[in-house]
Coordinates of C-alpha atoms in Angstrom, one line a residue:
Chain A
X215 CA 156.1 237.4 -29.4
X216 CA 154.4 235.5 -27.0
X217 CA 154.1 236.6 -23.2
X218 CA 155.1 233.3 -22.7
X219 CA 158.6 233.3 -24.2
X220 CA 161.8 235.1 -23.0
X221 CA 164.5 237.1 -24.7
X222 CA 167.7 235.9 -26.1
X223 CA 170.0 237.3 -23.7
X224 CA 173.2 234.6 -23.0
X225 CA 174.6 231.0 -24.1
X226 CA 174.2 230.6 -20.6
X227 CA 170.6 231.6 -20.3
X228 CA 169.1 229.9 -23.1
X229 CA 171.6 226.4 -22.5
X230 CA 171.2 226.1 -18.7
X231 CA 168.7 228.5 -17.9
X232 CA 164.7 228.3 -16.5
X233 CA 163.5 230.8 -19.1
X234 CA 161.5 229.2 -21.9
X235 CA 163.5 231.8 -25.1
X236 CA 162.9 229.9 -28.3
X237 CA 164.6 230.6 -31.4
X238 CA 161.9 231.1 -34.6
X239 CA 164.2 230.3 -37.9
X240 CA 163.6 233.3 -40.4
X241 CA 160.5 232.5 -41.8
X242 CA 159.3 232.5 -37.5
X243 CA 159.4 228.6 -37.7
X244 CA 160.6 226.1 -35.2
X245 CA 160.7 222.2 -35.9
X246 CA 158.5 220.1 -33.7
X247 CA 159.6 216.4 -33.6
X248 CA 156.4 214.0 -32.2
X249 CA 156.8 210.9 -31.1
X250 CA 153.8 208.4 -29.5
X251 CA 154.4 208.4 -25.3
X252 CA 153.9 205.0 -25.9
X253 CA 155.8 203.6 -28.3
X254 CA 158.6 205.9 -28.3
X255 CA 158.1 205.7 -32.5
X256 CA 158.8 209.4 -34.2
X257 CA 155.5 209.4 -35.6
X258 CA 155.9 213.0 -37.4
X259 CA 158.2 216.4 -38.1
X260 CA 156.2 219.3 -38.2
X261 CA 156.7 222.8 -37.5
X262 CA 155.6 225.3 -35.2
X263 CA 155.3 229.4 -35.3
X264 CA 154.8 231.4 -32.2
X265 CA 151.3 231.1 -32.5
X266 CA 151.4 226.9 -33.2
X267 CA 153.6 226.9 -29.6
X268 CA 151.5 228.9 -27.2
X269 CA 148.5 227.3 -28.1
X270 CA 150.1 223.7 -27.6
X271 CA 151.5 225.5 -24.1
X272 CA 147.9 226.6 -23.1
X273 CA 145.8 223.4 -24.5
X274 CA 148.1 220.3 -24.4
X275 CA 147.0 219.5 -27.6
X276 CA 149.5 219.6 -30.7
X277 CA 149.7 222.8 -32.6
X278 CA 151.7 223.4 -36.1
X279 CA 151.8 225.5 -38.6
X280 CA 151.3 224.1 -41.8
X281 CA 153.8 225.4 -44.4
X282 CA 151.7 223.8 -47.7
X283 CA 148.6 225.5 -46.7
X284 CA 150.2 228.4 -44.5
X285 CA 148.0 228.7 -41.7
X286 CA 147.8 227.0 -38.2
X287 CA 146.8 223.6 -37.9
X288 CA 145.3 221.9 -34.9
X289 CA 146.9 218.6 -35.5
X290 CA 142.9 216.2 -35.8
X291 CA 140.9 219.0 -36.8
X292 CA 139.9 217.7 -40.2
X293 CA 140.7 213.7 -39.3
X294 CA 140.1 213.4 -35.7
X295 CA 143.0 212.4 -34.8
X296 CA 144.1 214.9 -32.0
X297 CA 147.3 214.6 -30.5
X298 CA 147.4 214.9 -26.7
X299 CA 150.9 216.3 -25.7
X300 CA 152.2 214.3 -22.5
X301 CA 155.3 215.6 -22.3
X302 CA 157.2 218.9 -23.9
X303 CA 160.7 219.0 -24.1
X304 CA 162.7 222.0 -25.4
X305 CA 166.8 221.5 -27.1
X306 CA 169.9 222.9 -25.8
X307 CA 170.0 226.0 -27.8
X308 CA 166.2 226.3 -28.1
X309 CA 165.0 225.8 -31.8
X310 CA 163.4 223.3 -31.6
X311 CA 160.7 220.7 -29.2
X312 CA 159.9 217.8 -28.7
X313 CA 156.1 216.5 -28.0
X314 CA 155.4 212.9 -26.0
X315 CA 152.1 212.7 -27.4
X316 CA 148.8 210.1 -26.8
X317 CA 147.3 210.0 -30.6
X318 CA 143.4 209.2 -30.5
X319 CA 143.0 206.4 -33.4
X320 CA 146.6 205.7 -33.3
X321 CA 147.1 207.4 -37.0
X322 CA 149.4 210.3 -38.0
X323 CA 150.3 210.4 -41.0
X324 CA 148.1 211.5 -43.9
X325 CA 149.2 208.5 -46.1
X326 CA 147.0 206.1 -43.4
X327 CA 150.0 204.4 -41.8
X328 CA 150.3 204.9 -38.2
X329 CA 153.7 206.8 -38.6
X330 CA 155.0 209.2 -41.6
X331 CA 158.2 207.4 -41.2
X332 CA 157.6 203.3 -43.3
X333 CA 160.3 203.6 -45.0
X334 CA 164.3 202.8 -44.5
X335 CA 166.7 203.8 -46.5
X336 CA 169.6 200.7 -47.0
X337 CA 172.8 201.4 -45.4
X338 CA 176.0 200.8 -47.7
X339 CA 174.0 200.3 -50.9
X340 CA 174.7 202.7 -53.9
X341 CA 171.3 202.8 -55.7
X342 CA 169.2 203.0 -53.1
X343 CA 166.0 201.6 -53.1
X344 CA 163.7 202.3 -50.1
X345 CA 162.7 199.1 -48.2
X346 CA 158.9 199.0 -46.4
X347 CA 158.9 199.0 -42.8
X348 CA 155.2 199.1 -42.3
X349 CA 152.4 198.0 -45.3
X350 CA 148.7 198.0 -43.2
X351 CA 147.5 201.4 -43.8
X352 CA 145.5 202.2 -40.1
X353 CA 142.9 204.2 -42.0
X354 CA 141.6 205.1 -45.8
X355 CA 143.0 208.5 -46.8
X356 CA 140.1 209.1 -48.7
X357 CA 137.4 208.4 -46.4
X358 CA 138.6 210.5 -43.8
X359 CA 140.3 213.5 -45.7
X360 CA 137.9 213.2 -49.1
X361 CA 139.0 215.9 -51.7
X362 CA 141.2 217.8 -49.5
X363 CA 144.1 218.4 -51.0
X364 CA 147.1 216.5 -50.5
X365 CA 149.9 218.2 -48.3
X366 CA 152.5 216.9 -50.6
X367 CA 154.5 218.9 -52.4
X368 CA 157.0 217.9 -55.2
Chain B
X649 CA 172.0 216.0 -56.8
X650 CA 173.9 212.7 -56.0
X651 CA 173.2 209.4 -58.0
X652 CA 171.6 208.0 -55.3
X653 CA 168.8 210.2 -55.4
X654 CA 165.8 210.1 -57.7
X655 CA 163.9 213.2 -59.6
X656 CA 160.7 213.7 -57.8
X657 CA 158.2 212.6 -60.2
X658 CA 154.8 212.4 -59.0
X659 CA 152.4 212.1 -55.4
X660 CA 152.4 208.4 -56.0
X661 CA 155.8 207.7 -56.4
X662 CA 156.9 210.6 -53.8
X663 CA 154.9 209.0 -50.4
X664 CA 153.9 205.0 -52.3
X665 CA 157.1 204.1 -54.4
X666 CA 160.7 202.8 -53.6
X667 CA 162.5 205.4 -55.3
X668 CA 164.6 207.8 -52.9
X669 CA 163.3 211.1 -53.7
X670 CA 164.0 213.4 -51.2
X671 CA 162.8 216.9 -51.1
X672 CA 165.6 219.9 -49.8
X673 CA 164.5 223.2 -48.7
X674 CA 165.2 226.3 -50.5
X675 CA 169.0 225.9 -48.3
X676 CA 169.0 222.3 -49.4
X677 CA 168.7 221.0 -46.2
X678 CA 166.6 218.5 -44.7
X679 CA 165.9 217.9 -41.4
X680 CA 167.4 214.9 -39.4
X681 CA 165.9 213.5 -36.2
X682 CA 168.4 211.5 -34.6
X683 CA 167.1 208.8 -31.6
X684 CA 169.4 206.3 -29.2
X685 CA 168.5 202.7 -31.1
X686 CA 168.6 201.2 -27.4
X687 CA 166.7 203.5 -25.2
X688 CA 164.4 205.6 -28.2
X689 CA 165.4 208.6 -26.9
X690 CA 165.3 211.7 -29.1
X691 CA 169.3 213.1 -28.8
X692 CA 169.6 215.6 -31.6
X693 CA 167.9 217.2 -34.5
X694 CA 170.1 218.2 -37.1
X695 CA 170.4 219.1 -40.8
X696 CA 171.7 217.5 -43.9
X697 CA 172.5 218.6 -47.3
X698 CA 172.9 216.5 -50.2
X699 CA 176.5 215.2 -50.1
X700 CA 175.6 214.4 -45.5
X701 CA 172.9 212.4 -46.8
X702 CA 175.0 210.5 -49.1
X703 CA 178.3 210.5 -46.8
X704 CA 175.8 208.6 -43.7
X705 CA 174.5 206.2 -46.4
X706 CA 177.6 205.6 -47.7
X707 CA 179.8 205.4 -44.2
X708 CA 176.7 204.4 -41.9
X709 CA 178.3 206.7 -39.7
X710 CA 175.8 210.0 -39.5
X711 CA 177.0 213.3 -40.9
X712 CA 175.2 216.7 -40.7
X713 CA 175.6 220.3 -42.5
X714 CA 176.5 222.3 -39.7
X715 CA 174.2 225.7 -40.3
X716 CA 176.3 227.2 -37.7
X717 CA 179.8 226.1 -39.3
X718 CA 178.1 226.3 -42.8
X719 CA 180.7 222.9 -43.5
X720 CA 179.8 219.1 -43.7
X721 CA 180.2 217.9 -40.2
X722 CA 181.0 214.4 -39.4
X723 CA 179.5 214.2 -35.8
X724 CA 181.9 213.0 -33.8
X725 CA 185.1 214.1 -35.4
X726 CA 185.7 216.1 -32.9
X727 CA 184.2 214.6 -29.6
X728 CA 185.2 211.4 -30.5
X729 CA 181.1 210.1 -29.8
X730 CA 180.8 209.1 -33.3
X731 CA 176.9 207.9 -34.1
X732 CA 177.1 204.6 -36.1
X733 CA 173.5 204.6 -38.1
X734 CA 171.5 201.3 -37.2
X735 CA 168.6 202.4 -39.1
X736 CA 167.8 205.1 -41.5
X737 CA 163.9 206.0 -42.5
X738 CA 162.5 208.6 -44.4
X739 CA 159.3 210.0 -44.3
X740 CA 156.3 210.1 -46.4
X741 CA 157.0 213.2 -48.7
X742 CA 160.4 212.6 -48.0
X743 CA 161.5 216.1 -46.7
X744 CA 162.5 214.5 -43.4
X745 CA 164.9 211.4 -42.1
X746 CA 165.4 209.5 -39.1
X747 CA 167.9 208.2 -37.7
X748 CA 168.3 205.3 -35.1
X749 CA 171.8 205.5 -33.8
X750 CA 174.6 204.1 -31.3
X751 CA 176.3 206.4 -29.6
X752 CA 180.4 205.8 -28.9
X753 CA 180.3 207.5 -25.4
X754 CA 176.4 207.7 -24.7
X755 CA 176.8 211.6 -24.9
X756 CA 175.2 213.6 -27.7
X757 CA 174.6 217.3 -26.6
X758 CA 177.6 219.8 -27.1
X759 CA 176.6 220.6 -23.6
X760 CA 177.7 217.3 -22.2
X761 CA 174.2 215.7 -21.1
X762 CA 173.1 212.4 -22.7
X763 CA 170.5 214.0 -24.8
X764 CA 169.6 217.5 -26.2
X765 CA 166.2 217.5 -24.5
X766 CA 167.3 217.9 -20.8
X767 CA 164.2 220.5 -20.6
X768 CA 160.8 220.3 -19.7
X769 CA 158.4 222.8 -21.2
X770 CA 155.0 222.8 -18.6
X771 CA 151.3 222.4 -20.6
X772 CA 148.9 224.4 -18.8
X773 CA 151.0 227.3 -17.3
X774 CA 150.9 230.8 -18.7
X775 CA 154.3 232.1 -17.5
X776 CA 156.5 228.9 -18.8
X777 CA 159.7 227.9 -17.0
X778 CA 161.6 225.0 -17.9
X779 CA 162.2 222.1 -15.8
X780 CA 165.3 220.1 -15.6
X781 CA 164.6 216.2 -16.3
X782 CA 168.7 215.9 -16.6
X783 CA 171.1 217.6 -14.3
X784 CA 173.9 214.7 -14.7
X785 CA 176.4 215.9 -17.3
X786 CA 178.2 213.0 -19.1
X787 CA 181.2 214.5 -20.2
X788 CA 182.7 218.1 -19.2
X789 CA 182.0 220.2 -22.7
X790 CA 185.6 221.8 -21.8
X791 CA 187.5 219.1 -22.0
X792 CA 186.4 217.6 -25.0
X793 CA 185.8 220.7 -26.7
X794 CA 188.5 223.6 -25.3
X795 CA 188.3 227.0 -26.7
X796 CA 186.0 225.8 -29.9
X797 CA 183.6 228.1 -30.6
X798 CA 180.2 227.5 -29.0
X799 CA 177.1 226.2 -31.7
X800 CA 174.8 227.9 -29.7
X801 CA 173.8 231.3 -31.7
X802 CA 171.4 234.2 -29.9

């Protein structure tokens, strides 16, 4: 554990408190929920080990951990497309943070739109079929990630 | 698995297609970021399992799996600030939803402030403390509440 982060010690403490104690799920994870300072659009879910946190804390530039390739992941390293973190906000009970971030190319996700999220799912319907929310890729997946391997998993 | 979800088949059809696919974890959750429709402000992450997916696109009215409760949880039941579901997305591997919602009551953090992200985390410092960016409670968490049990775990 970080020096950065405090121990669990009240309710009180980690609800209304100054001290910075974050709760790691049991695999030492922590969702991280990104949206562009801009916009305000959620541009991605990722997820964070102790690790992934300090080093957003001491750069200002996204940090996650990547479950599909288990290792830390400087958001841009491979595409470019650093994330700088504006604005870090922190839940009520601590498991989880939020980054404000300025995205250099305007791209997050590794599909090429702008945001992971170009989808919605109907409201009401039975079957449902997703409806496209966004169709203009901002960048070609291949060009910029080549034979990586995609992060999807089924 | 409810109708309304489709087997997960291939990349392609996963992050390109129309077919709702969604992935849960190993708990069959999935993570659900939950943002005011009017202002875009992040209120709430939560989880949903299979039949909380279904029940908030059935009802349009967002329901969770409450990891603390371990029980469906119809947000708002309780409170009374139901979160009617303006627009639902999902993202490109679909192991993550968004929701846009209006809140009854313009509270959504069981600690009475407007959002669960009152908190400021500060880039650059080594020792982190937080910083308030809410102090203005909208509702008093004991009146609405009483002698419930508190989410928050240590």
């Amino acid at each position: 554990m970080s020096k950065k982060f405090a121990p669990r010690t009240s309710i009180e403490q980690v609800e209304e408190g100054k001290d910075l104690a974050p709760k790691f799920d049991a695999d030492g994870l922590i969702p991280a929920v990104t949206t562009d300072v801009h916009s305000g659009e959620l541009l991605m879910v990722g997820y964070m080990n102790a690790e992934a946190l300090s080093k957003t804390i001491e750069t200002g530039e996204a940090h996650y951990w990547s479950r599909s390739r288990q290792a830390l992941w400087h958001k841009g390293a491979t595409s470019g497309l650093v994330q700088t973190v504006k604005e870090l906000m922190v839940d009520d009970d601590q498991d989880c943070v939020w980054l404000k971030v300025d995205v250099a190319g305007g791209a997050s996700c590794h599909v090429g739109y702008r945001s992971c999220f170009y989808r919605r799912i109907p409201i009401g319907k039975d079957a449902a079929r997703l409806e496209f929310t966004d169709t203009e890729k901002v960048f070609d997946p291949k060009k910029v990630y080549g034979e990586a391997p995609n992060p999807t998993k089924l």
